[in-house]
Amino acid sequence: MNLILFGPPGAGKGTQAKYLVQKLNNFQISTGEMLREEIQNNSEIGKKIVNDMNEGKFVSDQIVNTLIEKKLSDPDKKNRLIFDGYPRSLSQAKNLEELLKKTNQVIDFIFFLNVDKDVIIKRIENRKLIEKRSDDDLKTFIKRYDTYMATTKPVLDFYSKNPKFYEIDGSSEITEITAKIDNFINV
Ligand code: AMP
């Protein structure tokens, strides 16, 4: 089973992805984590993206698509993918469609975790205390949120027409969101 977790930064995609990884024995495909790893390893990609990441800007589609292609082409991960934070632009969504076709896979569920900006701001403030992510200060968050609204909203419009699209109220408790997802996937 392949799933997409969709929603603004701080909506809880990562938390639900980790739960689903355990439950389905799948793999979390978090472009944010993959990009942070590149920075930690001080790789060529890492050096190129560090400023954009710290400023809350999107990393180029080309870099992200290349990282994603590696994961989709891995036979061990076939039909065991949980996308968290990808796709984030229409061009990424189209790239994903092509890669799925090429690797003979489909998306089974698209979950949109819908949360208001105020609720997310509170969550980001808490997460900053726990994880100490350098892109988590409030100014950067607002930039990330606005980038999401401008660039990712068209992806939402694109996926909302898909019969596999489900909207979930992401402002409820983590366990409630998990229960709703469980109910939809029904395994
Ligand atoms: P996240 O951990 O998903 O909140 O992502 C953290 C940051 O990584 C974002 O603010 C972007 O700078 C970058 N990023 C993550 N995923 C993508 C993506 N699919 N496309 C472009 N940039 C991304």
Short mmCIF file of N, CA and C and ligand atoms in Angstrom, two decimals:
data_model
loop_
_atom_site.label_atom_id
_atom_site.label_comp_id
_atom_site.label_asym_id
_atom_site.label_seq_id
_atom_site.Cartn_x
_atom_site.Cartn_y
_atom_site.Cartn_z
N MET A 1 0.83 -1.20 0.00
CA MET A 1 0.00 0.00 0.00
C MET A 1 0.87 1.26 0.00
N ASN A 2 0.57 2.21 -0.89
CA ASN A 2 1.28 3.49 -0.94
C ASN A 2 0.34 4.62 -0.51
N LEU A 3 0.84 5.50 0.36
CA LEU A 3 0.01 6.59 0.88
C LEU A 3 0.71 7.93 0.74
N ILE A 4 -0.10 8.97 0.60
CA ILE A 4 0.45 10.33 0.68
C ILE A 4 -0.17 11.01 1.89
N LEU A 5 0.69 11.60 2.74
CA LEU A 5 0.21 12.45 3.83
C LEU A 5 0.47 13.88 3.42
N PHE A 6 -0.59 14.64 3.41
CA PHE A 6 -0.55 15.95 2.82
C PHE A 6 -1.03 16.98 3.83
N GLY A 7 -0.46 18.16 3.82
CA GLY A 7 -0.93 19.20 4.75
C GLY A 7 0.16 20.20 5.03
N PRO A 8 -0.19 21.33 5.64
CA PRO A 8 0.80 22.38 5.89
C PRO A 8 1.88 21.93 6.88
N PRO A 9 2.99 22.68 6.94
CA PRO A 9 4.03 22.34 7.91
C PRO A 9 3.44 22.36 9.32
N GLY A 10 3.76 21.35 10.11
CA GLY A 10 3.26 21.30 11.48
C GLY A 10 1.91 20.62 11.61
N ALA A 11 1.39 20.05 10.52
CA ALA A 11 0.05 19.43 10.56
C ALA A 11 0.07 18.05 11.21
N GLY A 12 1.24 17.50 11.42
CA GLY A 12 1.32 16.18 12.06
C GLY A 12 1.57 15.04 11.09
N LYS A 13 2.04 15.37 9.90
CA LYS A 13 2.30 14.35 8.88
C LYS A 13 3.37 13.36 9.36
N GLY A 14 4.43 13.91 9.94
CA GLY A 14 5.54 13.06 10.40
C GLY A 14 5.11 12.09 11.48
N THR A 15 4.31 12.57 12.42
CA THR A 15 3.82 11.73 13.52
C THR A 15 2.99 10.57 12.98
N GLN A 16 2.07 10.89 12.08
CA GLN A 16 1.21 9.84 11.52
C GLN A 16 2.03 8.90 10.62
N ALA A 17 3.00 9.46 9.91
CA ALA A 17 3.84 8.62 9.03
C ALA A 17 4.57 7.58 9.88
N LYS A 18 5.09 8.00 11.03
CA LYS A 18 5.86 7.07 11.87
C LYS A 18 4.94 5.96 12.39
N TYR A 19 3.73 6.32 12.74
CA TYR A 19 2.76 5.31 13.19
C TYR A 19 2.49 4.30 12.05
N LEU A 20 2.28 4.82 10.85
CA LEU A 20 1.94 3.95 9.71
C LEU A 20 3.11 3.06 9.29
N VAL A 21 4.32 3.57 9.47
CA VAL A 21 5.51 2.76 9.17
C VAL A 21 5.48 1.49 10.03
N GLN A 22 5.18 1.67 11.31
CA GLN A 22 5.12 0.53 12.24
C GLN A 22 3.97 -0.41 11.87
N LYS A 23 2.82 0.19 11.65
CA LYS A 23 1.61 -0.61 11.43
C LYS A 23 1.68 -1.42 10.13
N LEU A 24 2.16 -0.77 9.05
CA LEU A 24 2.12 -1.41 7.73
C LEU A 24 3.45 -2.02 7.32
N ASN A 25 4.47 -1.80 8.16
CA ASN A 25 5.83 -2.23 7.81
C ASN A 25 6.25 -1.57 6.48
N ASN A 26 5.91 -0.29 6.37
CA ASN A 26 6.23 0.49 5.17
C ASN A 26 7.45 1.37 5.41
N PHE A 27 7.74 2.26 4.45
CA PHE A 27 8.87 3.17 4.57
C PHE A 27 8.38 4.61 4.50
N GLN A 28 8.88 5.43 5.43
CA GLN A 28 8.52 6.85 5.41
C GLN A 28 9.42 7.57 4.40
N ILE A 29 8.80 8.25 3.45
CA ILE A 29 9.58 9.01 2.48
C ILE A 29 9.38 10.48 2.83
N SER A 30 10.23 10.98 3.73
CA SER A 30 10.13 12.38 4.15
C SER A 30 11.23 13.17 3.45
N THR A 31 10.83 14.02 2.50
CA THR A 31 11.85 14.81 1.78
C THR A 31 12.54 15.76 2.76
N GLY A 32 11.79 16.28 3.75
CA GLY A 32 12.41 17.17 4.74
C GLY A 32 13.55 16.46 5.46
N GLU A 33 13.30 15.22 5.91
CA GLU A 33 14.35 14.46 6.62
C GLU A 33 15.51 14.12 5.70
N MET A 34 15.18 13.76 4.44
CA MET A 34 16.25 13.43 3.48
C MET A 34 17.14 14.65 3.24
N LEU A 35 16.51 15.82 3.15
CA LEU A 35 17.28 17.05 2.89
C LEU A 35 18.11 17.44 4.11
N ARG A 36 17.53 17.26 5.32
CA ARG A 36 18.30 17.58 6.54
C ARG A 36 19.52 16.67 6.66
N GLU A 37 19.33 15.42 6.23
CA GLU A 37 20.45 14.46 6.26
C GLU A 37 21.58 14.90 5.33
N GLU A 38 21.19 15.41 4.14
CA GLU A 38 22.21 15.90 3.19
C GLU A 38 23.02 17.03 3.83
N ILE A 39 22.32 17.89 4.59
CA ILE A 39 23.03 19.02 5.24
C ILE A 39 23.96 18.49 6.33
N GLN A 40 23.44 17.54 7.13
CA GLN A 40 24.27 16.97 8.21
C GLN A 40 25.52 16.31 7.65
N ASN A 41 25.38 15.63 6.49
CA ASN A 41 26.53 14.94 5.88
C ASN A 41 27.43 15.90 5.11
N ASN A 42 27.02 17.17 5.06
CA ASN A 42 27.79 18.18 4.35
C ASN A 42 28.09 17.76 2.89
N SER A 43 27.09 17.13 2.27
CA SER A 43 27.25 16.65 0.88
C SER A 43 27.16 17.83 -0.09
N GLU A 44 27.41 17.57 -1.36
CA GLU A 44 27.29 18.63 -2.37
C GLU A 44 25.87 19.19 -2.38
N ILE A 45 24.89 18.28 -2.32
CA ILE A 45 23.48 18.73 -2.28
C ILE A 45 23.26 19.56 -1.00
N GLY A 46 23.77 19.05 0.11
CA GLY A 46 23.63 19.74 1.41
C GLY A 46 24.11 21.18 1.34
N LYS A 47 25.27 21.38 0.71
CA LYS A 47 25.84 22.74 0.62
C LYS A 47 24.95 23.65 -0.21
N LYS A 48 24.33 23.07 -1.25
CA LYS A 48 23.48 23.88 -2.14
C LYS A 48 22.17 24.32 -1.46
N ILE A 49 21.67 23.48 -0.53
CA ILE A 49 20.31 23.73 -0.03
C ILE A 49 20.25 24.37 1.35
N VAL A 50 21.39 24.42 2.05
CA VAL A 50 21.36 24.83 3.45
C VAL A 50 20.72 26.21 3.65
N ASN A 51 21.02 27.16 2.76
CA ASN A 51 20.46 28.50 2.96
C ASN A 51 18.94 28.52 2.74
N ASP A 52 18.51 27.87 1.64
CA ASP A 52 17.07 27.83 1.37
C ASP A 52 16.31 27.16 2.51
N MET A 53 16.84 26.06 3.00
CA MET A 53 16.18 25.33 4.09
C MET A 53 16.05 26.22 5.33
N ASN A 54 17.15 26.88 5.68
CA ASN A 54 17.12 27.70 6.90
C ASN A 54 16.22 28.91 6.77
N GLU A 55 15.99 29.33 5.53
CA GLU A 55 15.10 30.49 5.32
C GLU A 55 13.66 30.07 5.09
N GLY A 56 13.38 28.76 5.13
CA GLY A 56 12.00 28.29 4.95
C GLY A 56 11.55 28.27 3.50
N LYS A 57 12.52 28.40 2.57
CA LYS A 57 12.16 28.36 1.14
C LYS A 57 12.16 26.93 0.64
N PHE A 58 11.50 26.70 -0.47
CA PHE A 58 11.51 25.37 -1.07
C PHE A 58 12.86 25.08 -1.70
N VAL A 59 13.26 23.83 -1.60
CA VAL A 59 14.43 23.35 -2.32
C VAL A 59 13.97 23.09 -3.76
N SER A 60 14.89 23.17 -4.72
CA SER A 60 14.46 23.06 -6.12
C SER A 60 13.83 21.70 -6.41
N ASP A 61 12.84 21.71 -7.30
CA ASP A 61 12.15 20.48 -7.68
C ASP A 61 13.15 19.44 -8.18
N GLN A 62 14.15 19.91 -8.92
CA GLN A 62 15.10 18.98 -9.52
C GLN A 62 15.83 18.15 -8.44
N ILE A 63 16.29 18.82 -7.39
CA ILE A 63 17.01 18.12 -6.31
C ILE A 63 16.07 17.13 -5.62
N VAL A 64 14.88 17.61 -5.27
CA VAL A 64 13.95 16.76 -4.54
C VAL A 64 13.50 15.57 -5.39
N ASN A 65 13.22 15.83 -6.67
CA ASN A 65 12.77 14.75 -7.56
C ASN A 65 13.84 13.67 -7.72
N THR A 66 15.09 14.08 -7.76
CA THR A 66 16.18 13.10 -7.90
C THR A 66 16.25 12.21 -6.65
N LEU A 67 16.11 12.83 -5.48
CA LEU A 67 16.14 12.04 -4.23
C LEU A 67 14.98 11.05 -4.19
N ILE A 68 13.82 11.52 -4.63
CA ILE A 68 12.61 10.69 -4.61
C ILE A 68 12.72 9.50 -5.58
N GLU A 69 13.30 9.76 -6.73
CA GLU A 69 13.38 8.71 -7.74
C GLU A 69 14.14 7.49 -7.20
N LYS A 70 15.20 7.77 -6.43
CA LYS A 70 15.99 6.67 -5.84
C LYS A 70 15.11 5.78 -4.97
N LYS A 71 14.25 6.40 -4.17
CA LYS A 71 13.38 5.65 -3.25
C LYS A 71 12.34 4.83 -4.03
N LEU A 72 11.76 5.47 -5.06
CA LEU A 72 10.72 4.77 -5.81
C LEU A 72 11.25 3.61 -6.62
N SER A 73 12.51 3.70 -7.01
CA SER A 73 13.08 2.63 -7.83
C SER A 73 13.65 1.49 -6.99
N ASP A 74 13.61 1.62 -5.67
CA ASP A 74 14.16 0.58 -4.80
C ASP A 74 13.14 -0.57 -4.68
N PRO A 75 13.46 -1.77 -5.20
CA PRO A 75 12.48 -2.86 -5.21
C PRO A 75 12.01 -3.27 -3.80
N ASP A 76 12.85 -3.09 -2.78
CA ASP A 76 12.45 -3.43 -1.40
C ASP A 76 11.31 -2.53 -0.90
N LYS A 77 11.23 -1.34 -1.48
CA LYS A 77 10.24 -0.37 -0.99
C LYS A 77 8.97 -0.36 -1.86
N LYS A 78 8.96 -1.17 -2.90
CA LYS A 78 7.83 -1.14 -3.84
C LYS A 78 6.50 -1.40 -3.13
N ASN A 79 5.53 -0.51 -3.37
CA ASN A 79 4.20 -0.58 -2.75
C ASN A 79 4.23 -0.55 -1.23
N ARG A 80 5.29 0.07 -0.68
CA ARG A 80 5.40 0.20 0.78
C ARG A 80 5.84 1.62 1.13
N LEU A 81 5.25 2.59 0.42
CA LEU A 81 5.74 3.96 0.55
C LEU A 81 4.74 4.85 1.28
N ILE A 82 5.27 5.66 2.20
CA ILE A 82 4.44 6.67 2.87
C ILE A 82 5.09 8.02 2.62
N PHE A 83 4.47 8.80 1.75
CA PHE A 83 5.05 10.10 1.40
C PHE A 83 4.65 11.14 2.44
N ASP A 84 5.66 11.80 2.98
CA ASP A 84 5.45 12.82 4.01
C ASP A 84 6.19 14.08 3.57
N GLY A 85 5.43 15.06 3.10
CA GLY A 85 6.07 16.31 2.64
C GLY A 85 6.43 16.31 1.17
N TYR A 86 5.95 15.35 0.44
CA TYR A 86 6.15 15.27 -1.01
C TYR A 86 4.90 14.64 -1.61
N PRO A 87 4.35 15.13 -2.71
CA PRO A 87 4.78 16.30 -3.47
C PRO A 87 4.30 17.61 -2.85
N ARG A 88 5.03 18.66 -3.13
CA ARG A 88 4.72 19.97 -2.56
C ARG A 88 4.49 21.01 -3.65
N SER A 89 4.64 20.64 -4.89
CA SER A 89 4.35 21.57 -6.00
C SER A 89 3.70 20.74 -7.11
N LEU A 90 3.03 21.44 -8.03
CA LEU A 90 2.38 20.71 -9.12
C LEU A 90 3.40 19.94 -9.95
N SER A 91 4.56 20.54 -10.14
CA SER A 91 5.60 19.86 -10.93
C SER A 91 6.05 18.58 -10.21
N GLN A 92 6.15 18.61 -8.88
CA GLN A 92 6.50 17.39 -8.13
C GLN A 92 5.38 16.36 -8.23
N ALA A 93 4.12 16.82 -8.19
CA ALA A 93 2.99 15.88 -8.28
C ALA A 93 3.01 15.17 -9.63
N LYS A 94 3.34 15.92 -10.68
CA LYS A 94 3.39 15.31 -12.01
C LYS A 94 4.56 14.36 -12.13
N ASN A 95 5.67 14.75 -11.53
CA ASN A 95 6.85 13.87 -11.52
C ASN A 95 6.52 12.55 -10.80
N LEU A 96 5.80 12.68 -9.69
CA LEU A 96 5.43 11.47 -8.93
C LEU A 96 4.54 10.55 -9.78
N GLU A 97 3.58 11.14 -10.47
CA GLU A 97 2.71 10.32 -11.34
C GLU A 97 3.53 9.52 -12.35
N GLU A 98 4.49 10.22 -12.94
CA GLU A 98 5.34 9.55 -13.95
C GLU A 98 6.16 8.43 -13.35
N LEU A 99 6.76 8.72 -12.17
CA LEU A 99 7.60 7.70 -11.52
C LEU A 99 6.77 6.49 -11.09
N LEU A 100 5.54 6.75 -10.65
CA LEU A 100 4.66 5.64 -10.24
C LEU A 100 4.35 4.76 -11.45
N LYS A 101 4.06 5.42 -12.56
CA LYS A 101 3.76 4.68 -13.79
C LYS A 101 4.96 3.83 -14.19
N LYS A 102 6.12 4.49 -14.18
CA LYS A 102 7.36 3.84 -14.61
C LYS A 102 7.68 2.62 -13.74
N THR A 103 7.36 2.71 -12.44
CA THR A 103 7.70 1.62 -11.52
C THR A 103 6.47 0.72 -11.26
N ASN A 104 5.41 0.96 -12.03
CA ASN A 104 4.22 0.12 -11.95
C ASN A 104 3.59 0.11 -10.54
N GLN A 105 3.36 1.32 -10.03
CA GLN A 105 2.76 1.45 -8.69
C GLN A 105 1.61 2.45 -8.74
N VAL A 106 0.76 2.39 -7.73
CA VAL A 106 -0.32 3.39 -7.61
C VAL A 106 -0.34 3.93 -6.17
N ILE A 107 -1.01 5.07 -6.00
CA ILE A 107 -1.25 5.60 -4.65
C ILE A 107 -2.62 5.08 -4.21
N ASP A 108 -2.67 4.51 -3.01
CA ASP A 108 -3.93 3.94 -2.53
C ASP A 108 -4.76 4.95 -1.72
N PHE A 109 -4.06 5.81 -0.97
CA PHE A 109 -4.78 6.81 -0.16
C PHE A 109 -4.00 8.13 -0.15
N ILE A 110 -4.77 9.22 -0.24
CA ILE A 110 -4.17 10.55 -0.07
C ILE A 110 -4.90 11.17 1.13
N PHE A 111 -4.18 11.39 2.23
CA PHE A 111 -4.80 11.98 3.42
C PHE A 111 -4.36 13.43 3.56
N PHE A 112 -5.35 14.30 3.60
CA PHE A 112 -5.06 15.73 3.81
C PHE A 112 -5.35 16.07 5.26
N LEU A 113 -4.31 16.39 6.02
CA LEU A 113 -4.48 16.81 7.42
C LEU A 113 -4.66 18.32 7.42
N ASN A 114 -5.90 18.73 7.63
CA ASN A 114 -6.24 20.14 7.54
C ASN A 114 -6.18 20.80 8.92
N VAL A 115 -5.32 21.79 9.08
CA VAL A 115 -5.18 22.47 10.38
C VAL A 115 -5.04 23.98 10.17
N ASP A 116 -5.68 24.75 11.07
CA ASP A 116 -5.58 26.22 11.00
C ASP A 116 -4.19 26.69 11.39
N LYS A 117 -3.85 27.86 10.87
CA LYS A 117 -2.53 28.45 11.13
C LYS A 117 -2.26 28.62 12.64
N ASP A 118 -3.29 29.09 13.40
CA ASP A 118 -3.10 29.35 14.84
C ASP A 118 -2.71 28.09 15.59
N VAL A 119 -3.38 26.98 15.26
CA VAL A 119 -3.11 25.70 15.93
C VAL A 119 -1.68 25.26 15.61
N ILE A 120 -1.30 25.42 14.37
CA ILE A 120 0.05 24.99 13.96
C ILE A 120 1.12 25.84 14.64
N ILE A 121 0.87 27.13 14.76
CA ILE A 121 1.86 28.00 15.41
C ILE A 121 2.16 27.49 16.82
N LYS A 122 1.11 27.10 17.55
CA LYS A 122 1.31 26.57 18.92
C LYS A 122 2.15 25.31 18.88
N ARG A 123 1.85 24.42 17.91
CA ARG A 123 2.60 23.16 17.80
C ARG A 123 4.07 23.42 17.48
N ILE A 124 4.31 24.34 16.58
CA ILE A 124 5.69 24.65 16.17
C ILE A 124 6.47 25.16 17.38
N GLU A 125 5.82 25.98 18.19
CA GLU A 125 6.51 26.51 19.37
C GLU A 125 6.91 25.39 20.31
N ASN A 126 6.03 24.39 20.48
CA ASN A 126 6.36 23.24 21.33
C ASN A 126 7.47 22.40 20.71
N ARG A 127 7.36 22.15 19.38
CA ARG A 127 8.34 21.29 18.72
C ARG A 127 9.74 21.91 18.77
N LYS A 128 9.78 23.22 18.69
CA LYS A 128 11.06 23.93 18.74
C LYS A 128 11.78 23.60 20.05
N LEU A 129 10.99 23.53 21.12
CA LEU A 129 11.58 23.22 22.44
C LEU A 129 12.12 21.80 22.47
N ILE A 130 11.43 20.88 21.77
CA ILE A 130 11.82 19.46 21.85
C ILE A 130 12.91 19.11 20.84
N GLU A 131 12.72 19.49 19.56
CA GLU A 131 13.63 18.99 18.51
C GLU A 131 14.76 19.95 18.16
N LYS A 132 14.63 21.20 18.54
CA LYS A 132 15.63 22.23 18.22
C LYS A 132 15.99 22.27 16.74
N ARG A 133 14.96 22.26 15.87
CA ARG A 133 15.23 22.38 14.43
C ARG A 133 15.49 23.84 14.09
N SER A 134 16.55 24.09 13.29
CA SER A 134 16.94 25.47 13.04
C SER A 134 15.94 26.22 12.16
N ASP A 135 15.06 25.49 11.44
CA ASP A 135 14.08 26.20 10.60
C ASP A 135 12.74 26.36 11.32
N ASP A 136 12.74 26.13 12.63
CA ASP A 136 11.47 26.14 13.35
C ASP A 136 11.19 27.43 14.11
N ASP A 137 11.97 28.50 13.91
CA ASP A 137 11.57 29.70 14.63
C ASP A 137 10.34 30.30 13.94
N LEU A 138 9.64 31.15 14.67
CA LEU A 138 8.32 31.57 14.20
C LEU A 138 8.35 32.28 12.85
N LYS A 139 9.37 33.13 12.67
CA LYS A 139 9.47 33.89 11.42
C LYS A 139 9.64 32.91 10.23
N THR A 140 10.51 31.92 10.45
CA THR A 140 10.74 30.93 9.39
C THR A 140 9.47 30.12 9.17
N PHE A 141 8.80 29.81 10.28
CA PHE A 141 7.57 29.03 10.14
C PHE A 141 6.56 29.76 9.27
N ILE A 142 6.39 31.05 9.54
CA ILE A 142 5.39 31.81 8.78
C ILE A 142 5.78 31.82 7.30
N LYS A 143 7.08 31.93 7.04
CA LYS A 143 7.57 31.88 5.66
C LYS A 143 7.23 30.50 5.04
N ARG A 144 7.46 29.44 5.83
CA ARG A 144 7.18 28.09 5.31
C ARG A 144 5.69 27.91 5.06
N TYR A 145 4.88 28.45 5.97
CA TYR A 145 3.43 28.32 5.83
C TYR A 145 2.97 29.06 4.56
N ASP A 146 3.50 30.28 4.38
CA ASP A 146 3.09 31.08 3.22
C ASP A 146 3.56 30.42 1.92
N THR A 147 4.77 29.84 1.95
CA THR A 147 5.27 29.14 0.76
C THR A 147 4.35 27.96 0.47
N TYR A 148 3.95 27.28 1.53
CA TYR A 148 3.03 26.15 1.36
C TYR A 148 1.73 26.62 0.70
N MET A 149 1.17 27.70 1.23
CA MET A 149 -0.11 28.17 0.71
C MET A 149 0.02 28.54 -0.77
N ALA A 150 1.12 29.19 -1.12
CA ALA A 150 1.29 29.65 -2.49
C ALA A 150 1.60 28.49 -3.44
N THR A 151 2.45 27.57 -3.01
CA THR A 151 2.95 26.56 -3.95
C THR A 151 2.24 25.23 -3.82
N THR A 152 1.80 24.90 -2.61
CA THR A 152 1.24 23.57 -2.41
C THR A 152 -0.27 23.56 -2.56
N LYS A 153 -0.90 24.71 -2.40
CA LYS A 153 -2.36 24.78 -2.55
C LYS A 153 -2.80 24.22 -3.92
N PRO A 154 -2.12 24.56 -5.01
CA PRO A 154 -2.52 23.97 -6.30
C PRO A 154 -2.45 22.43 -6.31
N VAL A 155 -1.53 21.88 -5.51
CA VAL A 155 -1.43 20.41 -5.44
C VAL A 155 -2.66 19.87 -4.71
N LEU A 156 -3.09 20.61 -3.69
CA LEU A 156 -4.30 20.23 -2.96
C LEU A 156 -5.51 20.24 -3.90
N ASP A 157 -5.62 21.28 -4.69
CA ASP A 157 -6.73 21.37 -5.64
C ASP A 157 -6.69 20.20 -6.63
N PHE A 158 -5.48 19.85 -7.04
CA PHE A 158 -5.27 18.74 -7.98
C PHE A 158 -5.70 17.40 -7.35
N TYR A 159 -5.24 17.15 -6.11
CA TYR A 159 -5.54 15.86 -5.47
C TYR A 159 -6.98 15.77 -4.95
N SER A 160 -7.58 16.93 -4.63
CA SER A 160 -8.92 16.86 -4.03
C SER A 160 -9.95 16.28 -5.01
N LYS A 161 -9.62 16.24 -6.28
CA LYS A 161 -10.54 15.65 -7.27
C LYS A 161 -10.35 14.14 -7.39
N ASN A 162 -9.31 13.64 -6.74
CA ASN A 162 -8.99 12.21 -6.84
C ASN A 162 -9.90 11.40 -5.90
N PRO A 163 -10.49 10.30 -6.37
CA PRO A 163 -11.38 9.52 -5.48
C PRO A 163 -10.67 8.92 -4.26
N LYS A 164 -9.35 8.92 -4.28
CA LYS A 164 -8.60 8.37 -3.13
C LYS A 164 -8.22 9.45 -2.12
N PHE A 165 -8.79 10.63 -2.28
CA PHE A 165 -8.47 11.78 -1.41
C PHE A 165 -9.42 11.81 -0.20
N TYR A 166 -8.83 11.93 1.01
CA TYR A 166 -9.64 12.01 2.23
C TYR A 166 -9.14 13.17 3.07
N GLU A 167 -10.08 14.04 3.46
CA GLU A 167 -9.69 15.17 4.32
C GLU A 167 -9.96 14.80 5.77
N ILE A 168 -8.99 15.08 6.64
CA ILE A 168 -9.12 14.76 8.07
C ILE A 168 -8.82 16.02 8.86
N ASP A 169 -9.61 16.25 9.93
CA ASP A 169 -9.37 17.41 10.78
C ASP A 169 -8.09 17.18 11.59
N GLY A 170 -7.04 17.86 11.18
CA GLY A 170 -5.73 17.66 11.82
C GLY A 170 -5.57 18.42 13.11
N SER A 171 -6.60 19.17 13.54
CA SER A 171 -6.45 19.89 14.81
C SER A 171 -6.88 19.02 15.99
N SER A 172 -7.44 17.84 15.71
CA SER A 172 -7.82 16.97 16.84
C SER A 172 -6.59 16.25 17.41
N GLU A 173 -6.82 15.48 18.48
CA GLU A 173 -5.72 14.77 19.16
C GLU A 173 -5.06 13.78 18.20
N ILE A 174 -3.77 13.53 18.43
CA ILE A 174 -3.02 12.60 17.57
C ILE A 174 -3.74 11.25 17.45
N THR A 175 -4.20 10.72 18.60
CA THR A 175 -4.83 9.40 18.59
C THR A 175 -6.14 9.40 17.78
N GLU A 176 -6.83 10.53 17.82
CA GLU A 176 -8.08 10.62 17.05
C GLU A 176 -7.79 10.62 15.55
N ILE A 177 -6.74 11.33 15.17
CA ILE A 177 -6.37 11.37 13.75
C ILE A 177 -5.96 9.97 13.29
N THR A 178 -5.16 9.31 14.14
CA THR A 178 -4.72 7.95 13.82
C THR A 178 -5.93 7.03 13.64
N ALA A 179 -6.91 7.17 14.52
CA ALA A 179 -8.10 6.31 14.45
C ALA A 179 -8.84 6.53 13.14
N LYS A 180 -8.91 7.79 12.72
CA LYS A 180 -9.60 8.09 11.45
C LYS A 180 -8.86 7.47 10.27
N ILE A 181 -7.54 7.60 10.30
CA ILE A 181 -6.74 7.01 9.20
C ILE A 181 -6.93 5.49 9.20
N ASP A 182 -6.85 4.89 10.38
CA ASP A 182 -7.04 3.43 10.51
C ASP A 182 -8.36 3.00 9.91
N ASN A 183 -9.38 3.79 10.21
CA ASN A 183 -10.72 3.49 9.74
C ASN A 183 -10.78 3.49 8.21
N PHE A 184 -10.09 4.44 7.60
CA PHE A 184 -10.09 4.50 6.13
C PHE A 184 -9.30 3.37 5.51
N ILE A 185 -8.12 3.09 6.07
CA ILE A 185 -7.30 2.07 5.41
C ILE A 185 -7.77 0.66 5.74
N ASN A 186 -8.41 0.54 6.93
CA ASN A 186 -9.13 -0.69 7.26
C ASN A 186 -8.28 -1.97 7.12
N VAL A 187 -7.07 -1.94 7.69
CA VAL A 187 -6.27 -3.18 7.71
C VAL A 187 -5.83 -3.49 9.14
P1 AMP B 1 9.50 19.37 6.39
O1 AMP B 1 10.38 18.57 7.29
O2 AMP B 1 8.66 18.51 5.47
O3 AMP B 1 8.68 20.38 7.10
O4 AMP B 1 10.47 20.19 5.41
C1 AMP B 1 11.42 21.10 5.90
C2 AMP B 1 11.98 21.95 4.75
O5 AMP B 1 12.59 21.11 3.76
C3 AMP B 1 10.95 22.76 3.96
O6 AMP B 1 10.65 23.99 4.58
C4 AMP B 1 11.68 22.95 2.63
O7 AMP B 1 12.71 23.93 2.77
C5 AMP B 1 12.36 21.61 2.44
N1 AMP B 1 11.51 20.62 1.74
C6 AMP B 1 10.98 19.47 2.27
N2 AMP B 1 10.27 18.79 1.36
C7 AMP B 1 10.34 19.52 0.21
C8 AMP B 1 9.79 19.36 -1.10
N3 AMP B 1 9.01 18.31 -1.41
N4 AMP B 1 10.07 20.32 -2.02
C9 AMP B 1 10.86 21.38 -1.73
N5 AMP B 1 11.39 21.60 -0.52
C10 AMP B 1 11.14 20.70 0.44
#
